[in-house]
Short mmCIF file of C-alpha atoms and ligand atoms in Angstrom, two decimals:
data_model
loop_
_atom_site.label_atom_id
_atom_site.label_comp_id
_atom_site.label_asym_id
_atom_site.label_seq_id
_atom_site.Cartn_x
_atom_site.Cartn_y
_atom_site.Cartn_z
CA MET A 1 -6.02 13.67 23.72
CA ALA A 2 -8.12 10.97 22.15
CA MET A 3 -11.57 10.58 23.61
CA LEU A 4 -13.31 7.24 23.32
CA GLY A 5 -17.02 7.81 22.91
CA LYS A 6 -19.89 5.51 22.04
CA ARG A 7 -18.52 2.92 19.73
CA ARG A 8 -20.11 1.99 16.47
CA PRO A 9 -20.05 -1.70 15.61
CA PRO A 10 -16.69 -2.67 14.08
CA ARG A 11 -16.67 -2.17 10.34
CA PRO A 12 -15.34 -4.76 7.98
CA ALA A 13 -11.94 -4.13 6.40
CA SER A 14 -12.49 -1.12 4.20
CA ASN A 15 -13.02 -1.33 0.53
CA LYS A 16 -11.01 1.20 -1.41
CA SER A 17 -13.85 3.67 -1.77
CA GLY A 18 -14.47 4.02 1.93
CA LEU A 19 -18.14 3.48 1.24
CA ALA A 20 -20.21 1.72 3.83
CA ARG A 21 -20.89 -1.38 1.81
CA GLN A 22 -20.87 -2.72 -1.70
CA GLU A 23 -24.25 -2.62 -3.32
CA SER A 24 -25.47 -4.18 -6.47
CA ALA A 25 -24.79 -1.80 -9.31
CA LYS A 26 -26.43 -1.07 -12.63
CA GLN A 27 -24.76 0.57 -15.54
CA ALA A 28 -26.79 3.74 -16.04
CA PRO A 29 -28.74 3.35 -19.29
CA ASN A 30 -27.45 5.88 -21.80
CA ALA A 31 -25.92 7.75 -18.86
CA GLU A 32 -23.41 9.42 -21.11
CA THR A 33 -26.13 11.17 -23.06
CA THR A 34 -29.14 11.49 -20.78
CA SER A 35 -28.23 11.81 -17.14
CA ASP A 36 -26.72 15.27 -16.87
CA GLN A 37 -27.26 17.10 -13.60
CA VAL A 38 -25.55 20.01 -11.95
CA LEU A 39 -24.18 19.45 -8.45
CA THR A 40 -22.10 21.26 -5.89
CA ILE A 41 -19.41 18.99 -4.46
CA GLU A 42 -19.60 18.98 -0.67
CA ARG A 43 -16.69 16.84 0.46
CA LEU A 44 -14.22 14.16 -0.58
CA ALA A 45 -14.82 10.45 -0.08
CA HIS A 46 -11.92 8.40 1.28
CA ASP A 47 -10.90 7.36 -2.20
CA GLY A 48 -10.64 11.01 -3.27
CA ARG A 49 -13.87 11.21 -5.29
CA GLY A 50 -16.05 14.28 -4.79
CA VAL A 51 -19.40 13.72 -3.06
CA GLY A 52 -22.52 15.74 -3.86
CA HIS A 53 -26.26 15.15 -3.64
CA LEU A 54 -29.04 15.05 -6.19
CA PRO A 55 -32.19 17.11 -5.45
CA SER A 56 -33.75 13.80 -4.29
CA GLY A 57 -31.08 13.58 -1.58
CA LYS A 58 -29.29 10.64 -3.21
CA ALA A 59 -25.50 10.85 -2.88
CA VAL A 60 -23.32 10.91 -5.98
CA PHE A 61 -19.61 10.03 -6.04
CA VAL A 62 -17.98 12.06 -8.80
CA ASP A 63 -14.55 11.18 -10.24
CA GLN A 64 -11.96 14.00 -10.01
CA ALA A 65 -14.35 16.55 -8.49
CA LEU A 66 -13.24 18.75 -5.59
CA PRO A 67 -15.19 20.29 -2.71
CA GLY A 68 -16.81 23.60 -3.64
CA GLU A 69 -16.83 22.89 -7.36
CA ARG A 70 -20.02 23.14 -9.42
CA VAL A 71 -20.04 20.32 -11.91
CA GLU A 72 -22.33 18.98 -14.56
CA ILE A 73 -22.16 15.22 -14.20
CA ALA A 74 -22.77 12.15 -16.33
CA THR A 75 -23.79 9.13 -14.26
CA HIS A 76 -22.09 5.89 -15.23
CA MET A 77 -23.31 3.64 -12.42
CA THR A 78 -26.49 3.70 -10.35
CA ARG A 79 -26.75 1.91 -7.05
CA LYS A 80 -29.57 1.74 -4.53
CA ARG A 81 -28.16 4.31 -2.13
CA PHE A 82 -25.77 6.30 -4.32
CA ASP A 83 -24.72 6.91 -7.90
CA GLU A 84 -21.27 7.07 -9.45
CA ALA A 85 -20.53 9.74 -12.04
CA HIS A 86 -17.84 11.66 -13.83
CA ILE A 87 -17.64 15.32 -14.76
CA ARG A 88 -19.20 16.26 -18.06
CA GLU A 89 -18.40 19.92 -17.57
CA ARG A 90 -16.75 21.72 -14.69
CA LEU A 91 -18.54 25.03 -14.04
CA SER A 92 -16.13 26.29 -11.36
CA ALA A 93 -12.73 25.21 -10.05
CA ALA A 94 -11.64 24.76 -6.43
CA PRO A 95 -8.42 26.54 -5.36
CA GLU A 96 -6.83 23.11 -4.69
CA ARG A 97 -7.22 22.10 -8.34
CA VAL A 98 -3.97 21.79 -10.31
CA THR A 99 -3.02 20.54 -13.76
CA PRO A 100 -2.19 16.83 -13.36
CA PRO A 101 1.52 16.24 -13.99
CA CYS A 102 0.91 12.99 -15.91
CA PRO A 103 -0.65 12.92 -19.42
CA HIS A 104 -2.26 9.56 -18.60
CA PHE A 105 -4.07 10.81 -15.50
CA GLY A 106 -7.79 10.17 -15.72
CA HIS A 107 -7.33 7.08 -17.90
CA CYS A 108 -4.66 5.19 -15.97
CA GLY A 109 -5.83 3.78 -12.64
CA GLY A 110 -2.40 4.08 -10.99
CA CYS A 111 -3.03 7.51 -9.46
CA ASP A 112 -6.32 9.05 -8.30
CA LEU A 113 -5.43 12.46 -6.86
CA GLN A 114 -3.20 14.22 -9.39
CA HIS A 115 -5.88 16.89 -9.95
CA MET A 116 -5.33 18.08 -6.34
CA SER A 117 -2.31 20.00 -5.09
CA VAL A 118 0.00 17.79 -3.03
CA PRO A 119 -0.64 19.81 0.20
CA ALA A 120 -4.39 19.35 -0.37
CA GLN A 121 -3.89 15.58 -0.90
CA ARG A 122 -2.08 15.44 2.43
CA GLU A 123 -4.78 17.43 4.22
CA HIS A 124 -7.38 15.06 2.75
CA LYS A 125 -5.47 12.02 4.05
CA ARG A 126 -5.22 13.52 7.54
CA GLU A 127 -8.99 14.15 7.44
CA VAL A 128 -9.58 10.51 6.44
CA VAL A 129 -7.65 9.34 9.51
CA ARG A 130 -9.58 11.66 11.83
CA GLU A 131 -12.90 10.61 10.33
CA LEU A 132 -12.22 6.88 10.49
CA LEU A 133 -11.16 7.21 14.12
CA PHE A 134 -14.33 9.19 14.78
CA ARG A 135 -16.44 6.45 13.22
CA GLN A 136 -15.00 4.12 15.84
CA GLY A 137 -15.98 6.58 18.56
CA ILE A 138 -12.46 8.02 18.91
CA SER A 139 -12.16 11.79 18.78
CA TRP A 140 -8.50 12.61 18.06
CA GLN A 141 -7.83 16.21 19.13
CA GLY A 142 -4.04 15.98 18.96
CA SER A 143 -1.67 16.98 16.19
CA LEU A 144 -1.51 14.98 13.00
CA ASP A 145 1.69 15.68 11.08
CA THR A 146 2.69 14.13 7.78
CA LEU A 147 5.94 12.35 6.94
CA LYS A 148 6.71 13.23 3.34
CA SER A 149 9.35 13.08 0.67
CA ASP A 150 10.58 16.02 -1.42
CA SER A 151 10.22 13.98 -4.59
CA ASP A 152 6.99 12.67 -6.09
CA ALA A 153 9.01 10.16 -8.15
CA TYR A 154 8.94 7.67 -5.30
CA ARG A 155 7.81 4.28 -6.56
CA ARG A 156 10.70 1.82 -6.59
CA ARG A 157 8.58 -1.14 -7.55
CA ALA A 158 5.85 -1.53 -10.16
CA ARG A 159 4.07 -4.14 -12.21
CA LEU A 160 3.15 -3.23 -15.76
CA GLY A 161 0.54 -5.26 -17.60
CA VAL A 162 1.14 -6.20 -21.24
CA ASN A 163 -1.56 -6.79 -23.84
CA VAL A 164 -2.08 -6.78 -27.59
CA ASP A 165 -5.22 -5.00 -28.80
CA ARG A 166 -7.49 -5.91 -31.70
CA GLU A 167 -5.45 -3.83 -34.12
CA GLY A 168 -2.31 -5.69 -33.05
CA ARG A 169 -0.83 -2.78 -31.07
CA VAL A 170 1.21 -3.78 -28.04
CA LEU A 171 -0.01 -2.04 -24.87
CA MET A 172 2.01 -1.74 -21.67
CA GLY A 173 0.79 -0.03 -18.53
CA PHE A 174 -1.53 -0.08 -15.54
CA ARG A 175 -5.21 -0.99 -15.36
CA ALA A 176 -7.82 1.73 -15.75
CA GLN A 177 -9.63 2.69 -12.58
CA ARG A 178 -12.19 0.10 -11.39
CA SER A 179 -11.58 -1.87 -14.59
CA HIS A 180 -9.44 -4.64 -16.05
CA ARG A 181 -8.75 -2.57 -19.18
CA LEU A 182 -5.07 -1.90 -19.68
CA VAL A 183 -4.04 1.71 -20.27
CA ASP A 184 -1.00 2.07 -22.51
CA ILE A 185 1.52 4.45 -20.96
CA ALA A 186 4.48 6.27 -22.49
CA SER A 187 5.69 7.62 -19.14
CA CYS A 188 4.97 7.38 -15.42
CA CYS A 189 6.02 10.31 -13.24
CA VAL A 190 5.66 8.50 -9.90
CA LEU A 191 8.29 5.88 -10.71
CA VAL A 192 11.82 6.55 -9.46
CA PRO A 193 13.91 8.05 -12.30
CA GLU A 194 15.83 4.79 -12.95
CA LEU A 195 12.54 2.99 -13.63
CA GLN A 196 11.05 5.90 -15.62
CA ALA A 197 14.06 5.62 -17.93
CA LEU A 198 13.15 2.00 -18.72
CA ILE A 199 9.64 2.71 -20.07
CA THR A 200 10.62 3.66 -23.63
CA PRO A 201 13.21 0.84 -24.05
CA LEU A 202 10.61 -1.60 -22.71
CA ARG A 203 8.03 -0.39 -25.22
CA ASP A 204 10.64 -0.76 -27.96
CA VAL A 205 11.55 -4.30 -27.02
CA LEU A 206 7.91 -5.32 -26.70
CA GLY A 207 7.25 -3.81 -30.14
CA SER A 208 10.07 -5.91 -31.60
CA LEU A 209 8.94 -9.30 -30.19
CA LYS A 210 7.61 -12.05 -32.44
CA SER A 211 5.04 -13.06 -29.81
CA PRO A 212 4.19 -10.11 -27.55
CA ARG A 213 0.91 -11.88 -26.71
CA ASP A 214 2.97 -14.35 -24.71
CA VAL A 215 4.13 -11.66 -22.29
CA GLY A 216 1.74 -11.39 -19.32
CA HIS A 217 3.31 -8.57 -17.36
CA ILE A 218 6.63 -7.00 -16.41
CA GLU A 219 7.81 -6.33 -12.87
CA LEU A 220 10.22 -3.47 -12.23
CA LEU A 221 12.29 -2.99 -9.12
CA ALA A 222 14.98 -0.44 -8.28
CA THR A 223 17.41 -0.97 -5.41
CA PRO A 224 20.24 1.38 -4.45
CA ASP A 225 22.66 -0.68 -6.61
CA THR A 226 20.65 -2.22 -9.40
CA CYS A 227 17.49 -2.23 -11.49
CA VAL A 228 15.61 -5.46 -11.97
CA VAL A 229 13.20 -6.39 -14.76
CA ILE A 230 11.22 -9.61 -14.41
CA VAL A 231 9.25 -10.76 -17.44
CA ARG A 232 6.25 -13.01 -17.04
CA GLN A 233 6.49 -15.06 -20.22
CA LEU A 234 3.28 -17.08 -20.57
CA LYS A 235 4.81 -19.43 -23.13
CA GLU A 236 8.51 -19.85 -23.80
CA GLN A 237 9.60 -18.13 -27.01
CA PRO A 238 13.32 -18.76 -27.64
CA GLN A 239 13.48 -16.25 -30.51
CA ASP A 240 12.14 -13.50 -28.21
CA ALA A 241 14.47 -14.50 -25.38
CA ASP A 242 17.39 -13.14 -27.43
CA ARG A 243 15.69 -9.77 -27.71
CA TRP A 244 15.17 -9.63 -23.95
CA HIS A 245 18.84 -10.49 -23.36
CA ALA A 246 19.93 -7.68 -25.70
CA PHE A 247 17.62 -5.27 -23.85
CA ALA A 248 19.13 -6.29 -20.49
CA ASN A 249 22.68 -5.77 -21.79
CA GLU A 250 21.89 -2.39 -23.32
CA GLN A 251 20.10 -1.11 -20.23
CA GLY A 252 22.44 -2.70 -17.68
CA VAL A 253 19.57 -4.25 -15.75
CA ALA A 254 19.26 -7.64 -14.07
CA LEU A 255 16.78 -9.71 -16.10
CA GLY A 256 14.63 -12.49 -14.68
CA MET A 257 12.14 -14.62 -16.58
CA ARG A 258 9.16 -16.51 -15.23
CA SER A 259 8.19 -18.74 -18.13
CA GLY A 260 5.42 -21.24 -18.62
CA ARG A 261 2.02 -21.90 -17.13
CA ASP A 262 0.93 -20.95 -13.64
CA SER A 263 1.12 -23.71 -11.07
CA ALA A 264 -1.85 -24.33 -8.80
CA GLU A 265 0.15 -23.67 -5.65
CA ARG A 266 -0.95 -20.89 -3.41
CA ASP A 267 0.97 -19.42 -0.49
CA SER A 268 -1.61 -19.26 2.31
CA ILE A 269 0.14 -16.33 3.99
CA ASN A 270 -0.55 -14.23 0.89
CA ARG A 271 -4.31 -14.56 1.24
CA ASP A 272 -4.38 -11.37 3.26
CA ASN A 273 -2.03 -9.61 0.87
CA PRO A 274 -3.72 -9.42 -2.51
CA GLU A 275 -0.91 -7.43 -4.13
CA ARG A 276 1.72 -10.01 -3.30
CA ALA A 277 -0.66 -12.89 -3.90
CA LYS A 278 -1.20 -11.51 -7.40
CA SER A 279 2.49 -11.23 -8.10
CA GLN A 280 3.49 -14.58 -6.63
CA ALA A 281 0.53 -16.93 -6.59
CA GLY A 282 1.17 -19.85 -8.78
CA SER A 283 3.87 -18.08 -10.80
CA PRO A 284 6.44 -20.37 -12.36
CA GLU A 285 9.92 -20.33 -10.90
CA LEU A 286 12.09 -17.31 -11.54
CA HIS A 287 15.20 -17.83 -13.73
CA TRP A 288 17.84 -15.14 -13.89
CA VAL A 289 19.57 -14.42 -17.15
CA GLY A 290 23.16 -14.28 -15.97
CA ALA A 291 24.18 -14.14 -12.33
CA PRO A 292 21.30 -13.61 -9.88
CA PRO A 293 21.49 -10.07 -8.52
CA VAL A 294 21.86 -9.43 -4.80
CA LEU A 295 18.90 -7.25 -3.85
CA ASN A 296 19.54 -4.88 -0.97
CA ASP A 297 17.59 -2.17 0.73
CA ILE A 298 19.81 0.24 2.64
CA LEU A 299 18.50 2.05 5.72
CA THR A 300 20.39 5.18 6.70
CA LEU A 301 18.97 6.39 9.97
CA PRO A 302 20.04 9.23 12.25
CA GLY A 303 22.59 8.16 14.87
CA CYS A 304 22.94 4.64 13.47
CA GLU A 305 25.30 2.94 11.04
CA SER A 306 23.61 2.20 7.75
CA LEU A 307 21.91 -1.18 7.66
CA THR A 308 21.74 -3.40 4.58
CA LEU A 309 18.71 -5.66 4.26
CA GLU A 310 18.88 -8.36 1.64
CA PHE A 311 15.63 -9.53 0.07
CA SER A 312 14.19 -11.56 -2.82
CA PRO A 313 12.01 -10.23 -5.65
CA GLY A 314 8.72 -11.56 -4.21
CA ASP A 315 9.34 -10.19 -0.71
CA PHE A 316 7.39 -7.30 0.74
CA LEU A 317 9.31 -4.05 0.24
CA GLN A 318 8.07 -0.61 1.38
CA VAL A 319 7.50 1.13 -1.94
CA ASN A 320 8.80 4.60 -1.02
CA ALA A 321 12.39 4.38 0.32
CA ASP A 322 12.56 7.92 1.67
CA VAL A 323 9.24 7.86 3.55
CA ASN A 324 10.04 4.37 4.81
CA GLN A 325 13.23 5.63 6.49
CA GLN A 326 11.26 8.43 8.10
CA MET A 327 8.68 5.92 9.39
CA VAL A 328 11.39 3.75 10.90
CA ALA A 329 13.06 6.79 12.48
CA GLN A 330 9.67 7.89 13.88
CA VAL A 331 9.02 4.50 15.49
CA ILE A 332 12.52 4.49 17.03
CA GLN A 333 11.96 7.98 18.38
CA TRP A 334 8.58 7.03 19.89
CA LEU A 335 9.69 3.77 21.48
CA ALA A 336 13.19 5.04 22.40
CA PRO A 337 14.45 1.50 23.05
CA GLN A 338 16.79 1.14 26.03
CA LYS A 339 19.60 -1.39 26.18
CA GLY A 340 18.23 -4.81 27.06
CA GLN A 341 14.55 -3.94 26.56
CA GLN A 342 12.49 -6.64 24.92
CA LEU A 343 10.70 -5.64 21.75
CA LEU A 344 8.20 -7.62 19.69
CA ASP A 345 8.18 -6.77 15.99
CA LEU A 346 5.00 -8.32 14.55
CA TYR A 347 4.55 -8.66 10.75
CA ALA A 348 8.28 -8.09 10.59
CA GLY A 349 9.00 -8.82 6.91
CA MET A 350 12.72 -8.83 6.19
CA GLY A 351 13.52 -6.83 9.33
CA ASN A 352 12.78 -3.23 8.27
CA PHE A 353 11.95 -2.29 11.89
CA SER A 354 13.64 -5.19 13.73
CA LEU A 355 17.19 -4.39 12.68
CA PRO A 356 17.14 -0.65 13.45
CA MET A 357 15.47 -1.35 16.82
CA ALA A 358 18.13 -3.94 17.66
CA ALA A 359 20.83 -1.51 16.51
CA ALA A 360 19.29 1.04 18.89
CA GLY A 361 19.75 -1.40 21.80
CA ALA A 362 16.59 -3.53 22.02
CA LYS A 363 16.44 -7.33 22.13
CA VAL A 364 14.05 -8.03 19.27
CA HIS A 365 11.72 -10.98 18.81
CA ALA A 366 10.45 -10.70 15.23
CA VAL A 367 7.40 -12.59 13.99
CA GLU A 368 6.50 -12.98 10.34
CA GLY A 369 4.11 -15.25 8.47
CA SER A 370 6.22 -16.10 5.44
CA PRO A 371 8.90 -18.70 6.29
CA ALA A 372 11.12 -17.40 3.46
CA MET A 373 11.02 -13.89 4.89
CA VAL A 374 11.79 -15.13 8.40
CA ALA A 375 14.92 -16.76 6.95
CA ARG A 376 15.84 -13.47 5.25
CA LEU A 377 15.27 -11.47 8.44
CA VAL A 378 17.42 -13.83 10.51
CA ALA A 379 20.21 -13.75 7.90
CA ASN A 380 20.05 -9.93 7.78
CA ALA A 381 20.33 -9.67 11.57
CA HIS A 382 23.14 -12.24 11.64
CA ARG A 383 25.15 -10.31 9.03
CA HIS A 384 24.96 -7.21 11.23
CA GLN A 385 25.48 -9.24 14.43
CA LEU A 386 22.28 -7.87 15.91
CA PRO A 387 20.21 -9.61 18.61
CA VAL A 388 17.09 -10.47 16.60
CA ASN A 389 15.23 -13.70 17.10
CA GLY A 390 13.00 -14.69 14.15
CA GLN A 391 9.82 -16.74 14.40
CA GLN A 392 7.30 -17.86 11.81
CA ALA A 393 3.69 -17.63 12.95
CA ASP A 394 0.24 -16.80 11.62
CA LEU A 395 -0.72 -13.67 13.51
CA ASN A 396 -4.37 -14.05 12.49
CA SER A 397 -4.53 -17.11 14.71
CA ARG A 398 -5.70 -16.31 18.25
CA GLU A 399 -3.91 -19.35 19.65
CA SER A 400 -0.56 -18.33 18.13
CA VAL A 401 -0.97 -14.75 19.31
CA ASN A 402 -1.95 -15.71 22.88
CA ALA A 403 0.98 -18.15 23.14
CA LEU A 404 3.37 -15.53 21.79
CA LEU A 405 2.29 -12.79 24.21
CA LYS A 406 2.52 -15.23 27.11
CA GLU A 407 5.96 -16.45 26.12
CA ILE A 408 7.56 -13.10 25.32
CA PRO A 409 6.61 -10.36 27.79
CA ALA A 410 7.54 -7.28 25.80
CA ASP A 411 8.31 -3.70 26.81
CA ALA A 412 7.16 -2.52 23.41
CA VAL A 413 5.38 -3.94 20.36
CA ILE A 414 5.60 -2.85 16.72
CA LEU A 415 2.65 -3.82 14.53
CA ASP A 416 2.92 -3.46 10.76
CA PRO A 417 0.18 -5.68 9.33
CA PRO A 418 -1.21 -5.87 5.78
CA ARG A 419 -4.44 -4.04 4.95
CA GLY A 420 -6.61 -6.45 6.94
CA GLY A 421 -5.04 -5.10 10.14
CA ALA A 422 -4.03 -6.84 13.34
CA GLU A 423 -7.36 -7.50 15.03
CA SER A 424 -6.42 -10.77 16.78
CA VAL A 425 -3.21 -9.22 18.08
CA CYS A 426 -4.95 -6.06 19.33
CA GLN A 427 -7.76 -8.00 20.98
CA ALA A 428 -5.13 -10.08 22.79
CA LEU A 429 -3.03 -7.03 23.75
CA ALA A 430 -6.18 -5.33 25.08
CA LYS A 431 -6.73 -8.26 27.45
CA ILE A 432 -3.14 -8.81 28.52
CA SER A 433 -3.17 -9.60 32.22
CA ALA A 434 -0.03 -7.76 33.29
CA LYS A 435 0.04 -4.87 35.78
CA PRO A 436 -0.78 -1.70 33.83
CA HIS A 437 2.77 -0.35 33.92
CA GLN A 438 4.10 -3.68 32.65
CA ARG A 439 1.93 -3.62 29.58
CA PRO A 440 3.83 -2.85 26.39
CA ARG A 441 3.77 0.42 24.50
CA ILE A 442 2.58 -0.11 20.96
CA ALA A 443 3.72 1.50 17.72
CA TYR A 444 1.19 0.61 15.03
CA VAL A 445 2.17 1.19 11.38
CA SER A 446 -0.86 0.79 9.14
CA CYS A 447 -1.55 0.83 5.41
CA ASP A 448 -5.33 1.00 5.96
CA PRO A 449 -6.62 3.65 8.36
CA ALA A 450 -10.02 1.88 8.60
CA THR A 451 -8.56 -1.28 10.13
CA LEU A 452 -6.16 0.83 12.22
CA ALA A 453 -9.14 2.71 13.70
CA ARG A 454 -10.95 -0.57 14.41
CA ASP A 455 -7.87 -2.05 16.12
CA ALA A 456 -7.15 1.16 18.06
CA ALA A 457 -10.70 1.01 19.44
CA HIS A 458 -10.06 -2.55 20.68
CA LEU A 459 -6.90 -1.35 22.45
CA MET A 460 -8.64 1.68 23.95
CA HIS A 461 -11.38 -0.54 25.36
CA GLY A 462 -8.51 -2.43 26.99
CA GLY A 463 -7.30 0.77 28.68
CA TYR A 464 -4.75 1.98 26.11
CA ARG A 465 -4.69 5.63 25.06
CA ILE A 466 -3.55 7.12 21.80
CA ALA A 467 -0.47 9.26 22.44
CA ARG A 468 0.55 10.25 18.91
CA VAL A 469 -0.74 9.95 15.36
CA VAL A 470 1.27 10.69 12.22
CA ALA A 471 0.29 10.24 8.58
CA ALA A 472 2.96 9.11 6.12
CA ASP A 473 2.52 10.15 2.49
CA MET A 474 4.03 6.95 1.17
CA PHE A 475 1.98 6.92 -2.07
CA VAL A 476 1.80 10.49 -3.38
CA HIS A 477 -0.98 11.17 -5.95
CA THR A 478 -2.98 8.15 -4.77
CA ALA A 479 -5.60 7.85 -2.05
CA HIS A 480 -3.45 5.24 -0.30
CA MET A 481 -1.52 6.18 2.80
CA GLU A 482 0.32 4.87 5.81
CA THR A 483 -0.61 5.94 9.32
CA LEU A 484 1.55 5.60 12.41
CA MET A 485 0.06 5.54 15.88
CA LEU A 486 1.67 5.34 19.29
CA LEU A 487 -0.52 3.75 21.96
CA GLU A 488 0.38 3.93 25.63
CA PRO A 489 -0.79 1.53 28.36
CA PRO A 490 -2.74 2.89 31.33
CA ALA A 491 -0.47 4.88 33.70
C1 SAM B 501 3.00 -4.42 5.54
S1 SAM B 501 4.14 -5.74 5.47
C2 SAM B 501 5.33 -5.15 6.65
C3 SAM B 501 6.67 -5.82 6.63
C4 SAM B 501 7.77 -5.13 7.41
N1 SAM B 501 7.35 -4.70 8.73
C5 SAM B 501 8.33 -3.96 6.64
O1 SAM B 501 8.22 -2.82 7.10
O2 SAM B 501 8.90 -4.18 5.56
C6 SAM B 501 3.25 -6.98 6.31
C7 SAM B 501 3.99 -8.26 6.54
O3 SAM B 501 3.11 -9.15 7.24
C8 SAM B 501 3.27 -10.47 6.75
N2 SAM B 501 1.99 -11.16 7.01
C9 SAM B 501 0.85 -11.12 6.28
N3 SAM B 501 -0.11 -11.86 6.87
C10 SAM B 501 0.44 -12.38 7.99
C11 SAM B 501 -0.06 -13.22 9.02
N4 SAM B 501 -1.32 -13.67 8.99
N5 SAM B 501 0.77 -13.56 10.04
C12 SAM B 501 2.03 -13.10 10.06
N6 SAM B 501 2.56 -12.29 9.13
C13 SAM B 501 1.78 -11.94 8.09
C14 SAM B 501 3.60 -10.30 5.29
O4 SAM B 501 4.30 -11.42 4.80
C15 SAM B 501 4.43 -9.00 5.28
O5 SAM B 501 5.79 -9.29 5.38
#
C-alpha cells in the first residue's frame, strides 16, 4: 500500500514550522502600518499557519489563517524566500473556522490551532503525515485513522513560567509564540480539570509572596491519585516558604521545591530531548515538603489487568493519559505478541510499552538511555512479576545498536524515540542479516512525523513495507502529534 518512489535526500530533523530551512530574518520595517496586502490562503503549513503567495510569487506564512480565506495581512518578518505575517483583517471565513475556546488564544504560545474545528485539526495532521512520507518518496495509499480522546482537557503535565513586569504585576503562564515573552493566563482549557483548578490559587499565592521575582517557574503534574506542584525557587525565601506550605495544605497537593542556583551539570541523554533538558538540566535537587508522594501512572488496557507504573517527577510521561492507553493498545494489537516471543522495546522510558507487552506474553528486552529510568522500568516490571529485562544504552550510537541487534534477535521491535527519531536504529534494522522471515516486525511510535518519514524510508530501502499508519491526537489544539506505523519485513 505504500509505494517507495525516487527518494529525496534525507531532511534534517524538522523545525516546528515544517519549513525547508531556517533563513536569516529581518523584522519588516513598519510592517504593522505599511505592508498590507490581500491574499487568498492556499494551504496549511505543518505548523498550522496558512500559506498564500504575494503577486511576486513569494510565499507568505500567515498566523491563524485557513485555506480558502481572503485575508489582509500585516507582515512582521521578511526572509529571503518567504515572509511571515498575521491577519490584519479577515475578508472571508473558511467553514473550518471556529471561535477559539480559550480567551488567551492568539497571545499564548501553548496552542496554535484553536481557530480550527477539532475534526479539521485532525484532518490537517493526517495530511502532514501523508505529505512528509511523500517527501521521502513514500506514497501512502492506505487508511490513516486517528486515535483521539473525547476530552480536550488532556494535559496532565505543564510548566508555567513566572515573571514580574515593569509595573510590578506578577505574571504566570506560557511563552508567546516564537518569543520568550511570558503571557499571563487566568485559565487553560487544555489542562486536566484537577490542574485547571489550581490556576487561580496559584495566582493568589504568587500575588501574596514577598519575593515573587525569586520564583522561576512552576511545574504541575496530575496522576490518578495526586496532584503535584513543584516550585523553582531561584533564591531561598523562608518567609515565602510558609505561604507555599499553606497553599499546599489548602489545595491538598504534594509540594516540591527546587531552591537555589542552577548547577552546571548536564544529563547527556537529555541533549536530544529539549523539553526534559529544560526542566531538569542543572536544576537544584528537589525537596518535598512533607512525605514524598508516590507517583503512579495506571494503564488499563483491554483484556489485561491494570498495570501501575511508578515514576519520578523528571521522568518522561506521555502527556495525554487517554490517548496513551489507546496507543499502547494499538501497538499490542498490531504486534499480537505470542507467549515466549522476544520483543525489543527501544526508548522504553519507565516501561509504558514494555510492561503491557510482557503482560500479553512477550519476553521483553527494554532499552533506555537514562539510567534512572532503566531502574524505574526494572522495578515496575519486578513489582508486577513480568519478564522484562532492562538495559541502559545510547541508541544514537551505531556500535551500541549493532551490538544490541546481534545479541538479542527479536521477533518484534517497538521504537518510541524523542523528536530526533531513531535513524541509527532504523539504518541497522534495514541491514539486519537475518533471513527475511526472521527479521522483526516494527511498531514505530513517533512524536515527529518528519523524522518518522526519514526513518521509514531507511527501512523501506532495506526491504520493509509499511503495513499500517495511524495518527494519534495526543496534543489537541496544537500542531504537535504522534504517529504510529507498523512496518513488516519482506515476506
Ligand atoms: C518519547 S520517550 C518514550 C518513552 C516510553 N516509550 C513511553 O512511552 O513512555 C523517549 C525516551 O527515549 C529516551 N532517550 C532519549 N534519547 C535516547 C538515546 N539516545 N538512547 C536511548 N534512549 C534515549 C528518553 O529518556 C525517553 O525515555
